[in-house]
């Protein structure tokens, strides 16, 4: 397994702003915040309440920097990145036998004013027709590195990473088309000195085919992490981001992706970075379109291939690979609700009520009544989130479970 360096101890800089997630709620007269992923209740000391009177916090000293960092790492708030007008950036494109798609991607980069002049490194990972790849890259002024034999996407990205001479490196797969302004939005996140990776939202590339596969991928693609910004870490709502489109701080990646992994190397890198103490962010305000599979056969083949990475991830990261982590009470309630029968639905309500009662007793403060209403909200929100996760996992390609 490749290693990553430790993050710097630097605090968030003055002027850095964070804003509470719209789904974060103030509780107990503003003395606590409820939200994040996993759902949590964060009690605020009087000094923190004074600093956070609204939904926005601007770093101006050590105290506000510490509070902003705590809110970020709890998933209760997100950065307000200021789009960088220009970034010290190199774009790395791994490719194998896709000259037409490569031409489309490079054309989009050159048409975007923000990336028109950035250096681009195309890594040809053993294409059958290297002359076609070289000619396509040459028309757009891109540098070409070649592997005579395919070594996999991780090795191709690492070759580009090693060749980059800039502080920031963006990885884009050849079947992607970045939307205008994507790089500036992502680069704005690097004002956080502990930010290692930030990923855009991956949307469906428009197509005239219009089959069921394309409609499905446009609605619930495994590459689309949704419309909400998020911190990225194992066990959260956004546990990883795909390497089809990423912006990285070159100094944070160390030796980069694990070249022994032909699949799930992106998940592995994200988890190694977060364990080491780096931050990884998902920023849907930046978008990159992706050419999804168009046929049932191609869709099934790709899903099966992605699924082969679960064993390697489990060997490296253990239980973190489980896509579904639910409590026994939540699992029981969901099972009862799925039966659809009235007695079972009533029983599910009873299970949740007992769970809420136990949680209320745990949340009770000395000399005060148990907060039954707050406990009920926590249980209902947690159960709803678990239900959404279970539904989404029914079509996922990673299936180890943890209870």
XYZ file of C-alpha atoms in Angstrom, residues 329-352 379-380 382-388 390:
34
model
C -33.286 -1.376 15.955
C -33.279 0.528 12.661
C -32.859 -2.696 10.707
C -35.778 -4.247 12.581
C -38.000 -1.212 11.967
C -37.171 -1.163 8.254
C -37.891 -4.888 7.928
C -41.251 -4.469 9.632
C -42.197 -1.480 7.475
C -41.318 -3.338 4.278
C -43.902 -6.004 5.073
C -46.611 -3.392 4.533
C -48.971 -5.006 7.041
C -50.696 -2.865 9.637
C -49.533 -4.887 12.705
C -45.969 -4.787 11.418
C -46.146 -1.027 10.827
C -47.402 -0.531 14.388
C -44.610 -2.774 15.660
C -42.062 -0.679 13.736
C -43.428 2.425 15.441
C -43.018 0.710 18.779
C -39.399 -0.191 18.036
C -38.619 3.410 17.130
C -34.327 8.676 15.740
C -36.646 9.633 12.879
C -31.470 8.628 11.500
C -33.993 6.016 10.416
C -34.902 8.018 7.310
C -31.234 8.337 6.373
C -30.740 4.605 6.902
C -33.757 3.871 4.710
C -32.360 6.013 1.897
C -30.599 0.846 2.082
